[in-house]
Short mmCIF file of C-alpha atoms in Angstrom, two decimals:
data_model
loop_
_atom_site.label_atom_id
_atom_site.label_comp_id
_atom_site.label_asym_id
_atom_site.label_seq_id
_atom_site.Cartn_x
_atom_site.Cartn_y
_atom_site.Cartn_z
CA MET A 1 0.00 0.00 0.00
CA THR A 2 1.42 3.39 -0.97
CA ARG A 3 1.57 6.32 1.40
CA THR A 4 -1.30 8.05 -0.43
CA GLU A 5 -3.47 4.93 -0.33
CA LYS A 6 -2.78 4.58 3.38
CA ALA A 7 -3.70 8.24 4.01
CA ASN A 8 -6.91 7.86 1.98
CA SER A 9 -7.82 4.72 3.91
CA THR A 10 -7.16 6.44 7.24
CA PHE A 11 -9.22 9.45 6.21
CA SER A 12 -12.07 7.22 5.00
CA GLN A 13 -12.09 5.38 8.32
CA PHE A 14 -12.10 8.68 10.21
CA LEU A 15 -14.96 10.06 8.12
CA SER A 16 -17.01 6.89 8.51
CA THR A 17 -16.52 6.98 12.29
CA PHE A 18 -17.35 10.69 12.41
CA LYS A 19 -20.60 10.12 10.50
CA ARG A 20 -21.64 7.25 12.77
CA PHE A 21 -20.90 9.39 15.84
CA CYS A 22 -23.00 12.28 14.50
CA ASN A 23 -25.89 9.97 13.61
CA LYS A 24 -25.81 8.47 17.11
CA GLU A 25 -25.55 11.91 18.73
CA TYR A 26 -28.55 13.29 16.81
CA GLY A 27 -30.52 10.04 16.93
CA CYS A 28 -31.07 9.90 13.17
CA ASN A 29 -29.21 9.82 9.88
CA ILE A 30 -28.22 13.44 9.11
CA TRP A 31 -26.22 12.61 5.98
CA GLN A 32 -27.64 12.76 2.47
CA GLU A 33 -28.60 9.36 1.09
CA ARG A 34 -26.60 8.05 -1.86
CA ALA A 35 -23.96 10.75 -1.50
CA PHE A 36 -20.36 9.74 -1.95
CA ASP A 37 -17.33 11.31 -0.32
CA HIS A 38 -14.56 12.24 -2.69
CA ILE A 39 -11.00 13.24 -1.93
CA ILE A 40 -9.79 16.04 -4.23
CA ARG A 41 -6.67 14.66 -5.86
CA ASN A 42 -5.24 17.55 -7.90
CA ARG A 43 -5.93 21.04 -9.27
CA GLU A 44 -7.96 19.74 -12.24
CA ASP A 45 -10.15 17.63 -9.95
CA TYR A 46 -10.62 20.61 -7.64
CA GLU A 47 -11.66 22.90 -10.50
CA LYS A 48 -14.09 20.30 -11.85
CA HIS A 49 -15.87 20.06 -8.49
CA ILE A 50 -15.89 23.83 -7.91
CA ARG A 51 -17.42 24.31 -11.37
CA TYR A 52 -20.11 21.71 -10.56
CA ILE A 53 -20.93 23.41 -7.24
CA TYR A 54 -21.12 26.81 -8.90
CA GLU A 55 -23.17 25.75 -11.95
CA ASN A 56 -25.51 23.23 -10.31
CA PRO A 57 -28.07 25.74 -8.92
CA MET A 58 -28.37 27.27 -12.41
CA ARG A 59 -29.42 23.86 -13.74
CA TRP A 60 -32.23 23.37 -11.20
CA TYR A 61 -34.76 25.39 -13.16
CA TYR A 62 -34.40 23.09 -16.16
CA ASP A 63 -34.70 19.91 -14.09
CA ASP A 64 -37.96 17.99 -14.62
CA LEU A 65 -38.32 17.55 -10.85
CA TYR A 66 -37.91 21.26 -10.05
CA SER A 67 -41.25 22.32 -8.51
CA ASP A 68 -40.98 26.12 -8.27
CA ARG A 69 -42.19 26.85 -11.84
#
């Protein structure tokens, strides 16, 4: 296992434990269903996700499930 893989595994374990703790503390699942955690790996990956976050609300209006029309 490489150093990066080990760090990713450690972080994933930490995040999983943190989520379980929060769920137990609040008495319910507070995390979005079917959401996946993603570790940003480089500048290109970062920019891709920032672009998605920025542009996503603009796409809501055109979504078939958007109910505020």
